[in-house]
PDB file of C-alpha atoms and ligand atoms in Angstrom:
ATOM      1  CA  MET K   1      11.784 -20.016   0.797  1.00 83.00           C
ATOM      2  CA  TYR K   2       8.489 -20.227  -1.095  1.00 89.00           C
ATOM      3  CA  GLN K   3       6.125 -17.893   0.758  1.00 96.00           C
ATOM      4  CA  LYS K   4       2.385 -17.400   0.835  1.00 98.00           C
ATOM      5  CA  VAL K   5       1.071 -13.860   1.139  1.00 98.00           C
ATOM      6  CA  LEU K   6      -2.519 -12.742   1.659  1.00 98.00           C
ATOM      7  CA  THR K   7      -3.486  -9.365   0.259  1.00 98.00           C
ATOM      8  CA  ILE K   8      -6.729  -7.764   1.410  1.00 98.00           C
ATOM      9  CA  GLN K   9      -8.048  -4.887  -0.717  1.00 98.00           C
ATOM     10  CA  ASP K  10     -10.775  -4.082  -3.231  1.00 97.00           C
ATOM     11  CA  ILE K  11     -11.062  -5.203  -6.825  1.00 98.00           C
ATOM     12  CA  SER K  12     -11.442  -2.135  -9.011  1.00 98.00           C
ATOM     13  CA  CYS K  13     -12.221  -3.894 -12.298  1.00 98.00           C
ATOM     14  CA  VAL K  14     -10.897  -1.002 -14.389  1.00 98.00           C
ATOM     15  CA  GLY K  15      -8.120   1.331 -13.294  1.00 98.00           C
ATOM     16  CA  GLN K  16      -4.979  -0.647 -12.383  1.00 98.00           C
ATOM     17  CA  CYS K  17      -4.970  -0.316  -8.610  1.00 98.00           C
ATOM     18  CA  SER K  18      -5.386  -2.450  -5.495  1.00 98.00           C
ATOM     19  CA  THR K  19      -5.888  -6.197  -6.188  1.00 98.00           C
ATOM     20  CA  THR K  20      -5.450  -5.942  -9.958  1.00 98.00           C
ATOM     21  CA  VAL K  21      -1.881  -4.697  -9.467  1.00 98.00           C
ATOM     22  CA  ALA K  22      -1.018  -6.492  -6.201  1.00 98.00           C
ATOM     23  CA  LEU K  23      -1.793  -9.997  -7.509  1.00 98.00           C
ATOM     24  CA  PRO K  24       0.329  -9.816 -10.691  1.00 98.00           C
ATOM     25  CA  ILE K  25       3.213  -7.964  -9.027  1.00 98.00           C
ATOM     26  CA  LEU K  26       3.422 -10.306  -6.015  1.00 98.00           C
ATOM     27  CA  SER K  27       3.099 -13.358  -8.290  1.00 98.00           C
ATOM     28  CA  ALA K  28       5.865 -12.028 -10.546  1.00 98.00           C
ATOM     29  CA  CYS K  29       8.052 -11.661  -7.453  1.00 98.00           C
ATOM     30  CA  GLY K  30       7.663 -15.427  -6.966  1.00 97.00           C
ATOM     31  CA  LEU K  31       5.157 -15.386  -4.112  1.00 98.00           C
ATOM     32  CA  GLU K  32       2.032 -17.485  -3.778  1.00 98.00           C
ATOM     33  CA  THR K  33      -0.602 -14.760  -3.576  1.00 98.00           C
ATOM     34  CA  VAL K  34      -3.997 -15.227  -1.983  1.00 98.00           C
ATOM     35  CA  ILE K  35      -6.526 -12.446  -2.451  1.00 98.00           C
ATOM     36  CA  LEU K  36      -9.403 -11.343  -0.256  1.00 98.00           C
ATOM     37  CA  PRO K  37     -11.513  -8.701  -2.029  1.00 98.00           C
ATOM     38  CA  THR K  38     -13.151  -6.130   0.250  1.00 97.00           C
ATOM     39  CA  ALA K  39     -15.468  -4.796  -2.473  1.00 96.00           C
ATOM     40  CA  ILE K  40     -15.910  -4.964  -6.226  1.00 97.00           C
ATOM     41  CA  LEU K  41     -15.980  -1.607  -7.998  1.00 97.00           C
ATOM     42  CA  SER K  42     -16.611  -0.977 -11.680  1.00 98.00           C
ATOM     43  CA  ASN K  43     -13.480   1.232 -11.641  1.00 97.00           C
ATOM     44  CA  HIS K  44     -11.512   3.149  -8.993  1.00 95.00           C
ATOM     45  CA  THR K  45     -12.963   6.298  -7.433  1.00 92.00           C
ATOM     46  CA  ALA K  46     -10.408   8.849  -8.654  1.00 91.00           C
ATOM     47  CA  GLY K  47     -11.087  10.665 -11.897  1.00 91.00           C
ATOM     48  CA  PHE K  48     -13.844   8.637 -13.565  1.00 96.00           C
ATOM     49  CA  LYS K  49     -17.330  10.148 -14.004  1.00 96.00           C
ATOM     50  CA  GLY K  50     -18.673   7.767 -11.371  1.00 96.00           C
ATOM     51  CA  PHE K  51     -18.351   4.223 -10.100  1.00 96.00           C
ATOM     52  CA  THR K  52     -20.427   1.269  -8.880  1.00 97.00           C
ATOM     53  CA  VAL K  53     -19.600  -0.626  -5.683  1.00 96.00           C
ATOM     54  CA  HIS K  54     -20.635  -4.015  -4.407  1.00 96.00           C
ATOM     55  CA  ASP K  55     -19.504  -4.183  -0.792  1.00 95.00           C
ATOM     56  CA  LEU K  56     -18.187  -7.553   0.436  1.00 97.00           C
ATOM     57  CA  THR K  57     -17.984  -6.815   4.174  1.00 96.00           C
ATOM     58  CA  ASP K  58     -20.369  -9.650   5.115  1.00 96.00           C
ATOM     59  CA  GLU K  59     -18.446 -12.156   2.989  1.00 97.00           C
ATOM     60  CA  ILE K  60     -15.142 -11.613   4.804  1.00 97.00           C
ATOM     61  CA  PRO K  61     -15.958 -13.446   8.091  1.00 98.00           C
ATOM     62  CA  VAL K  62     -17.568 -16.262   6.054  1.00 98.00           C
ATOM     63  CA  ILE K  63     -14.372 -16.790   4.021  1.00 98.00           C
ATOM     64  CA  HIS K  64     -12.257 -16.363   7.177  1.00 98.00           C
ATOM     65  CA  ARG K  65     -14.192 -19.134   8.970  1.00 98.00           C
ATOM     66  CA  GLN K  66     -13.726 -21.500   6.019  1.00 98.00           C
ATOM     67  CA  TRP K  67      -9.974 -20.808   5.875  1.00 98.00           C
ATOM     68  CA  GLN K  68      -9.751 -21.541   9.599  1.00 98.00           C
ATOM     69  CA  GLU K  69     -11.522 -24.881   9.034  1.00 98.00           C
ATOM     70  CA  GLU K  70      -8.837 -25.685   6.457  1.00 98.00           C
ATOM     71  CA  GLY K  71      -5.979 -24.672   8.779  1.00 97.00           C
ATOM     72  CA  ILE K  72      -4.619 -22.197   6.222  1.00 98.00           C
ATOM     73  CA  ARG K  73      -1.780 -19.874   7.345  1.00 98.00           C
ATOM     74  CA  PHE K  74       0.060 -16.983   5.672  1.00 98.00           C
ATOM     75  CA  HIS K  75       3.688 -15.890   5.931  1.00 98.00           C
ATOM     76  CA  ALA K  76       2.583 -12.311   5.417  1.00 98.00           C
ATOM     77  CA  ILE K  77      -0.613 -10.281   5.267  1.00 98.00           C
ATOM     78  CA  TYR K  78      -0.604  -7.047   3.261  1.00 98.00           C
ATOM     79  CA  THR K  79      -3.680  -4.821   3.427  1.00 98.00           C
ATOM     80  CA  GLY K  80      -4.709  -1.881   1.257  1.00 98.00           C
ATOM     81  CA  TYR K  81      -8.007  -0.164   0.435  1.00 96.00           C
ATOM     82  CA  LEU K  82     -10.759  -1.499   2.733  1.00 95.00           C
ATOM     83  CA  GLY K  83     -14.391  -0.526   2.339  1.00 84.00           C
ATOM     84  CA  SER K  84     -15.703   0.220   5.831  1.00 92.00           C
ATOM     85  CA  CYS K  85     -14.956   0.467   9.567  1.00 95.00           C
ATOM     86  CA  GLU K  86     -16.513  -2.964  10.023  1.00 96.00           C
ATOM     87  CA  GLU K  87     -14.047  -4.381   7.510  1.00 97.00           C
ATOM     88  CA  VAL K  88     -11.165  -2.984   9.532  1.00 97.00           C
ATOM     89  CA  THR K  89     -12.415  -5.062  12.496  1.00 97.00           C
ATOM     90  CA  HIS K  90     -12.678  -8.196  10.318  1.00 98.00           C
ATOM     91  CA  VAL K  91      -9.154  -7.627   9.003  1.00 98.00           C
ATOM     92  CA  LYS K  92      -7.791  -7.321  12.544  1.00 98.00           C
ATOM     93  CA  ASN K  93      -9.414 -10.688  13.361  1.00 98.00           C
ATOM     94  CA  ILE K  94      -7.827 -12.273  10.297  1.00 98.00           C
ATOM     95  CA  ILE K  95      -4.395 -10.926  11.249  1.00 98.00           C
ATOM     96  CA  ALA K  96      -4.832 -12.217  14.813  1.00 97.00           C
ATOM     97  CA  THR K  97      -5.646 -15.760  13.682  1.00 97.00           C
ATOM     98  CA  MET K  98      -4.192 -16.504  10.228  1.00 98.00           C
ATOM     99  CA  LEU K  99      -0.479 -15.583  10.383  1.00 98.00           C
ATOM    100  CA  ALA K 100       2.156 -18.306  10.478  1.00 97.00           C
ATOM    101  CA  GLU K 101       4.635 -18.045  13.354  1.00 96.00           C
ATOM    102  CA  GLY K 102       6.930 -15.076  12.775  1.00 95.00           C
ATOM    103  CA  GLY K 103       4.574 -13.822  10.030  1.00 97.00           C
ATOM    104  CA  LEU K 104       4.700 -10.226   8.887  1.00 98.00           C
ATOM    105  CA  THR K 105       1.969  -7.593   8.546  1.00 98.00           C
ATOM    106  CA  VAL K 106       2.243  -4.681   6.129  1.00 98.00           C
ATOM    107  CA  VAL K 107      -0.516  -2.065   6.205  1.00 98.00           C
ATOM    108  CA  ASP K 108      -0.953   0.536   3.483  1.00 98.00           C
ATOM    109  CA  PRO K 109      -3.660   2.874   4.862  1.00 98.00           C
ATOM    110  CA  ALA K 110      -4.810   3.574   1.252  1.00 96.00           C
ATOM    111  CA  MET K 111      -7.345   6.198   2.317  1.00 96.00           C
ATOM    112  CA  ALA K 112      -6.039   9.627   1.241  1.00 96.00           C
ATOM    113  CA  ASP K 113      -3.630  11.580  -0.969  1.00 94.00           C
ATOM    114  CA  ASN K 114      -2.739  15.190  -1.785  1.00 93.00           C
ATOM    115  CA  GLY K 115      -4.195  16.433   1.519  1.00 96.00           C
ATOM    116  CA  LYS K 116      -7.615  14.820   0.962  1.00 95.00           C
ATOM    117  CA  LEU K 117      -9.440  11.645   1.998  1.00 96.00           C
ATOM    118  CA  TYR K 118     -10.601   9.438  -0.901  1.00 92.00           C
ATOM    119  CA  THR K 119     -14.288   9.878  -1.785  1.00 87.00           C
ATOM    120  CA  ALA K 120     -15.546   6.859   0.157  1.00 86.00           C
ATOM    121  CA  PHE K 121     -13.981   7.701   3.539  1.00 94.00           C
ATOM    122  CA  ASP K 122     -14.588   9.959   6.561  1.00 96.00           C
ATOM    123  CA  MET K 123     -12.869  10.663   9.902  1.00 97.00           C
ATOM    124  CA  ALA K 124     -14.607   7.682  11.553  1.00 97.00           C
ATOM    125  CA  TYR K 125     -12.762   5.489   9.043  1.00 97.00           C
ATOM    126  CA  VAL K 126      -9.476   7.212   9.899  1.00 98.00           C
ATOM    127  CA  GLU K 127     -10.061   6.465  13.590  1.00 97.00           C
ATOM    128  CA  ALA K 128     -10.822   2.816  12.812  1.00 97.00           C
ATOM    129  CA  MET K 129      -7.690   2.548  10.634  1.00 98.00           C
ATOM    130  CA  LYS K 130      -5.465   3.834  13.449  1.00 98.00           C
ATOM    131  CA  SER K 131      -5.758   0.605  15.449  1.00 96.00           C
ATOM    132  CA  LEU K 132      -4.891  -1.488  12.374  1.00 98.00           C
ATOM    133  CA  CYS K 133      -2.015   0.784  11.312  1.00 98.00           C
ATOM    134  CA  PHE K 134      -0.365   1.040  14.721  1.00 98.00           C
ATOM    135  CA  ALA K 135      -0.444  -2.735  15.198  1.00 97.00           C
ATOM    136  CA  ALA K 136       1.288  -3.434  11.854  1.00 98.00           C
ATOM    137  CA  ASP K 137       4.914  -4.550  11.616  1.00 98.00           C
ATOM    138  CA  ILE K 138       5.345  -2.159   8.684  1.00 98.00           C
ATOM    139  CA  LEU K 139       3.187   0.886   8.010  1.00 98.00           C
ATOM    140  CA  LEU K 140       3.348   2.288   4.489  1.00 98.00           C
ATOM    141  CA  PRO K 141       1.619   5.677   4.323  1.00 98.00           C
ATOM    142  CA  ASN K 142       1.980   8.684   2.063  1.00 97.00           C
ATOM    143  CA  ILE K 143       2.332  12.070   3.801  1.00 98.00           C
ATOM    144  CA  THR K 144      -1.432  12.781   3.786  1.00 98.00           C
ATOM    145  CA  GLU K 145      -2.202   9.446   5.441  1.00 98.00           C
ATOM    146  CA  ALA K 146       0.672   9.823   7.911  1.00 98.00           C
ATOM    147  CA  CYS K 147      -0.686  13.259   8.964  1.00 98.00           C
ATOM    148  CA  LEU K 148      -4.195  11.864   9.491  1.00 98.00           C
ATOM    149  CA  LEU K 149      -2.832   8.966  11.558  1.00 98.00           C
ATOM    150  CA  ALA K 150      -0.440  11.107  13.621  1.00 98.00           C
ATOM    151  CA  ASP K 151      -2.947  13.982  14.069  1.00 97.00           C
ATOM    152  CA  VAL K 152      -0.535  16.419  12.432  1.00 97.00           C
ATOM    153  CA  GLU K 153      -1.767  19.186  10.111  1.00 97.00           C
ATOM    154  CA  TYR K 154      -1.080  18.471   6.401  1.00 98.00           C
ATOM    155  CA  LYS K 155       1.232  20.937   4.654  1.00 97.00           C
ATOM    156  CA  GLU K 156       2.032  21.244   0.949  1.00 93.00           C
ATOM    157  CA  SER K 157       5.511  22.596   1.557  1.00 93.00           C
ATOM    158  CA  TYR K 158       7.653  21.348   4.403  1.00 97.00           C
ATOM    159  CA  ASP K 159      11.155  20.675   5.655  1.00 97.00           C
ATOM    160  CA  ARG K 160      12.977  17.805   7.367  1.00 96.00           C
ATOM    161  CA  ALA K 161      11.781  18.901  10.827  1.00 97.00           C
ATOM    162  CA  TYR K 162       8.139  18.547   9.692  1.00 98.00           C
ATOM    163  CA  ILE K 163       8.746  15.016   8.362  1.00 97.00           C
ATOM    164  CA  ASP K 164      10.609  14.097  11.571  1.00 96.00           C
ATOM    165  CA  ALA K 165       7.646  15.393  13.614  1.00 97.00           C
ATOM    166  CA  ILE K 166       5.202  13.235  11.622  1.00 98.00           C
ATOM    167  CA  LEU K 167       7.392  10.148  12.083  1.00 97.00           C
ATOM    168  CA  ALA K 168       7.827  10.889  15.808  1.00 96.00           C
ATOM    169  CA  GLY K 169       4.036  11.294  16.077  1.00 97.00           C
ATOM    170  CA  LEU K 170       3.472   7.915  14.419  1.00 98.00           C
ATOM    171  CA  ALA K 171       6.094   6.221  16.619  1.00 97.00           C
ATOM    172  CA  LYS K 172       4.551   7.732  19.759  1.00 96.00           C
ATOM    173  CA  LYS K 173       1.200   6.213  18.817  1.00 97.00           C
ATOM    174  CA  GLY K 174       2.788   2.783  18.438  1.00 96.00           C
ATOM    175  CA  ALA K 175       3.967   2.551  14.809  1.00 97.00           C
ATOM    176  CA  LYS K 176       6.938   0.179  14.473  1.00 97.00           C
ATOM    177  CA  THR K 177       8.627   0.398  11.080  1.00 98.00           C
ATOM    178  CA  VAL K 178       7.346   3.200   8.833  1.00 98.00           C
ATOM    179  CA  VAL K 179       7.999   3.546   5.097  1.00 98.00           C
ATOM    180  CA  LEU K 180       6.852   7.072   4.246  1.00 98.00           C
ATOM    181  CA  THR K 181       6.446   7.710   0.516  1.00 98.00           C
ATOM    182  CA  GLY K 182       6.383  10.902  -1.532  1.00 96.00           C
ATOM    183  CA  VAL K 183       8.827  12.891   0.614  1.00 97.00           C
ATOM    184  CA  SER K 184      10.241  15.695  -1.525  1.00 96.00           C
ATOM    185  CA  TYR K 185      12.824  18.200  -0.270  1.00 96.00           C
ATOM    186  CA  GLU K 186      14.004  19.476  -3.629  1.00 95.00           C
ATOM    187  CA  GLU K 187      12.325  20.488  -6.875  1.00 94.00           C
ATOM    188  CA  GLY K 188      12.320  17.604  -9.357  1.00 94.00           C
ATOM    189  CA  LYS K 189      13.152  15.038  -6.682  1.00 96.00           C
ATOM    190  CA  THR K 190      11.101  12.900  -4.332  1.00 96.00           C
ATOM    191  CA  GLY K 191      11.803   9.896  -2.173  1.00 97.00           C
ATOM    192  CA  VAL K 192      11.026   7.457   0.589  1.00 98.00           C
ATOM    193  CA  VAL K 193      11.919   7.743   4.270  1.00 98.00           C
ATOM    194  CA  VAL K 194      12.375   4.470   6.149  1.00 98.00           C
ATOM    195  CA  TYR K 195      12.076   4.740   9.918  1.00 97.00           C
ATOM    196  CA  GLU K 196      13.159   1.521  11.601  1.00 95.00           C
ATOM    197  CA  GLN K 197      14.252   0.874  15.179  1.00 89.00           C
ATOM    198  CA  GLY K 198      14.859   4.556  15.833  1.00 88.00           C
ATOM    199  CA  ARG K 199      16.968   4.985  12.667  1.00 92.00           C
ATOM    200  CA  TYR K 200      16.116   6.940   9.530  1.00 92.00           C
ATOM    201  CA  SER K 201      17.200   6.384   5.963  1.00 95.00           C
ATOM    202  CA  TYR K 202      16.134   8.320   2.869  1.00 97.00           C
ATOM    203  CA  TYR K 203      16.178   7.172  -0.744  1.00 98.00           C
ATOM    204  CA  GLU K 204      15.802  10.085  -3.151  1.00 97.00           C
ATOM    205  CA  HIS K 205      14.917   9.683  -6.824  1.00 96.00           C
ATOM    206  CA  GLN K 206      13.550  11.718  -9.707  1.00 95.00           C
ATOM    207  CA  LYS K 207      10.060  13.188  -9.390  1.00 95.00           C
ATOM    208  CA  ILE K 208       7.992  12.888 -12.524  1.00 92.00           C
ATOM    209  CA  ALA K 209       5.747  15.890 -13.107  1.00 80.00           C
ATOM    210  CA  ARG K 210       2.647  13.888 -13.959  1.00 80.00           C
ATOM    211  CA  GLY K 211       0.772  12.482 -10.934  1.00 78.00           C
ATOM    212  CA  CYS K 212      -0.499   8.971 -11.610  1.00 87.00           C
ATOM    213  CA  HIS K 213      -3.271   6.953  -9.988  1.00 93.00           C
ATOM    214  CA  GLY K 214      -2.488   3.583  -8.447  1.00 95.00           C
ATOM    215  CA  THR K 215       1.214   4.220  -7.947  1.00 96.00           C
ATOM    216  CA  GLY K 216       0.807   3.815  -4.161  1.00 96.00           C
ATOM    217  CA  ASP K 217      -0.469   0.279  -4.738  1.00 98.00           C
ATOM    218  CA  VAL K 218       2.237  -0.482  -7.318  1.00 98.00           C
ATOM    219  CA  TYR K 219       4.840   0.744  -4.821  1.00 98.00           C
ATOM    220  CA  ALA K 220       3.404  -1.199  -1.861  1.00 98.00           C
ATOM    221  CA  SER K 221       3.120  -4.429  -3.868  1.00 98.00           C
ATOM    222  CA  ALA K 222       6.707  -4.253  -5.153  1.00 98.00           C
ATOM    223  CA  PHE K 223       7.890  -3.354  -1.643  1.00 98.00           C
ATOM    224  CA  VAL K 224       6.156  -6.393  -0.105  1.00 98.00           C
ATOM    225  CA  GLY K 225       7.492  -8.588  -2.926  1.00 98.00           C
ATOM    226  CA  ALA K 226      11.089  -7.452  -2.418  1.00 98.00           C
ATOM    227  CA  LEU K 227      10.851  -7.722   1.362  1.00 98.00           C
ATOM    228  CA  LEU K 228       9.500 -11.278   1.241  1.00 98.00           C
ATOM    229  CA  LYS K 229      12.267 -12.202  -1.210  1.00 97.00           C
ATOM    230  CA  GLY K 230      14.729 -11.411   1.579  1.00 97.00           C
ATOM    231  CA  ARG K 231      15.649  -7.781   1.013  1.00 97.00           C
ATOM    232  CA  THR K 232      16.026  -5.428   4.017  1.00 97.00           C
ATOM    233  CA  THR K 233      13.413  -2.718   4.517  1.00 98.00           C
ATOM    234  CA  PRO K 234      15.602   0.076   3.016  1.00 98.00           C
ATOM    235  CA  GLU K 235      16.578  -2.199   0.082  1.00 98.00           C
ATOM    236  CA  ALA K 236      12.923  -3.093  -0.578  1.00 98.00           C
ATOM    237  CA  ALA K 237      11.968   0.596  -0.317  1.00 98.00           C
ATOM    238  CA  LYS K 238      14.567   1.447  -3.000  1.00 98.00           C
ATOM    239  CA  ILE K 239      13.658  -1.454  -5.323  1.00 98.00           C
ATOM    240  CA  ALA K 240       9.962  -0.501  -5.130  1.00 98.00           C
ATOM    241  CA  ALA K 241      10.768   3.178  -5.802  1.00 98.00           C
ATOM    242  CA  ASP K 242      12.887   2.365  -8.872  1.00 98.00           C
ATOM    243  CA  TYR K 243      10.180   0.039 -10.195  1.00 98.00           C
ATOM    244  CA  THR K 244       7.409   2.609  -9.648  1.00 97.00           C
ATOM    245  CA  VAL K 245       9.434   5.335 -11.408  1.00 97.00           C
ATOM    246  CA  GLN K 246       9.969   2.987 -14.375  1.00 97.00           C
ATOM    247  CA  CYS K 247       6.215   2.223 -14.508  1.00 97.00           C
ATOM    248  CA  ILE K 248       5.419   5.961 -14.626  1.00 96.00           C
ATOM    249  CA  LEU K 249       8.086   6.608 -17.294  1.00 96.00           C
ATOM    250  CA  ASN K 250       6.626   3.788 -19.396  1.00 97.00           C
ATOM    251  CA  THR K 251       3.195   5.476 -19.242  1.00 96.00           C
ATOM    252  CA  LEU K 252       4.165   9.112 -19.856  1.00 95.00           C
ATOM    253  CA  ASP K 253       3.882   9.061 -23.643  1.00 94.00           C
ATOM    254  CA  ASP K 254       0.225   7.958 -23.523  1.00 95.00           C
ATOM    255  CA  PRO K 255      -2.131  10.686 -22.259  1.00 93.00           C
ATOM    256  CA  ALA K 256      -5.134   8.371 -22.746  1.00 95.00           C
ATOM    257  CA  HIS K 257      -3.698   6.175 -19.986  1.00 96.00           C
ATOM    258  CA  TRP K 258      -4.495   8.696 -17.186  1.00 95.00           C
ATOM    259  CA  TYR K 259      -6.165   6.211 -14.790  1.00 96.00           C
ATOM    260  CA  GLY K 260      -3.144   4.095 -13.850  1.00 97.00           C
ATOM    261  CA  VAL K 261       0.375   3.078 -14.848  1.00 98.00           C
ATOM    262  CA  LYS K 262       1.548   0.414 -17.290  1.00 98.00           C
ATOM    263  CA  PHE K 263       3.082  -1.621 -14.460  1.00 98.00           C
ATOM    264  CA  GLU K 264       3.218  -4.775 -16.633  1.00 98.00           C
ATOM    265  CA  THR K 265       5.860  -3.240 -18.913  1.00 98.00           C
ATOM    266  CA  ALA K 266       8.421  -2.936 -16.077  1.00 98.00           C
ATOM    267  CA  LEU K 267       7.779  -6.334 -14.457  1.00 98.00           C
ATOM    268  CA  PRO K 268      10.800  -7.924 -16.237  1.00 98.00           C
ATOM    269  CA  ASP K 269      13.052  -5.292 -14.577  1.00 97.00           C
ATOM    270  CA  LEU K 270      11.579  -6.059 -11.149  1.00 98.00           C
ATOM    271  CA  ILE K 271      11.943  -9.825 -11.621  1.00 98.00           C
ATOM    272  CA  ARG K 272      15.570  -9.377 -12.747  1.00 98.00           C
ATOM    273  CA  GLU K 273      16.290  -7.179  -9.715  1.00 97.00           C
ATOM    274  CA  LEU K 274      14.962  -9.857  -7.352  1.00 97.00           C
ATOM    275  CA  GLN K 275      16.830 -12.779  -8.925  1.00 92.00           C
TER     276      GLN K 275
HETATM  277  O1  PXL S 301      -5.169   3.147  -5.171  1.00 81.48           O
HETATM  278  C1  PXL S 301      -5.974   3.380  -4.111  1.00 81.48           C
HETATM  279  C2  PXL S 301      -7.397   3.026  -4.422  1.00 81.48           C
HETATM  280  C3  PXL S 301      -7.801   1.714  -4.293  1.00 81.48           C
HETATM  281  N1  PXL S 301      -9.082   1.348  -4.535  1.00 81.48           N
HETATM  282  C4  PXL S 301      -9.996   2.246  -4.901  1.00 81.48           C
HETATM  283  C5  PXL S 301      -9.646   3.581  -5.061  1.00 81.48           C
HETATM  284  C6  PXL S 301      -8.315   3.987  -4.817  1.00 81.48           C
HETATM  285  C7  PXL S 301      -7.932   5.388  -4.978  1.00 81.48           C
HETATM  286  O2  PXL S 301      -8.678   6.247  -5.293  1.00 81.48           O
HETATM  287  O3  PXL S 301     -10.574   4.457  -5.455  1.00 81.48           O
HETATM  288  C8  PXL S 301     -11.402   1.810  -5.126  1.00 81.48           C
END
């Protein structure tokens, strides 16, 4: 079935993250992709000397009202980096009114990594995000975000019991399906835990030494693409992991490309996988 997905996140003009990776990846997966930018930044906030932001919070309800006039509906809504607590409220309103029957919501909290909140956010934002995250059909956090949402202390080194406790904490607060990324139990390996209807699965793959910006968004976009093309949650989690690893591998030989990954170079592999 031809499906229409709405993705709500910022446009970082330079830096290969959020909307500038979600739109091409979802389109390549064969999905009609509608964008709703939450802010326009000169570049993303991680690693550049600075950045400019034009916040679009006030524009969101204006666009929403117009879409409602037109009777537009989406088969899925996938949200990423939002700019403010107020935007979280607007996004909840959009989800409540714009989904087609049986439509799916995927929320990537996109607010923290490596034990730290991104520059633009504070704990008030985390609190606001909780209501959005726990209402989603699929929540797609990394470990840092999962800890913030579950009120569990972040640890650099951990075991299976720690990961189980985070997932139990999320489930207790209302999370339905959780796809937890960046779970590494062994040197040189990392993976994704899928928690769905009380069952766990784990897909382990190689861990590439160099950390790359934007890979969370590349992963989430490929995951949503695979899911909407009919794959199960664990299958989509694996397809997105393999694609993200390939994107990183295709970037490794170019140290000047520190700000993102060359996700375009692996799109043919992703398209082939979904055919
Ligand atoms: O990839 C997450 C992300 C999205 N958008 C902006 C960011 C970041 C991560 O730092 O700064 C603006």
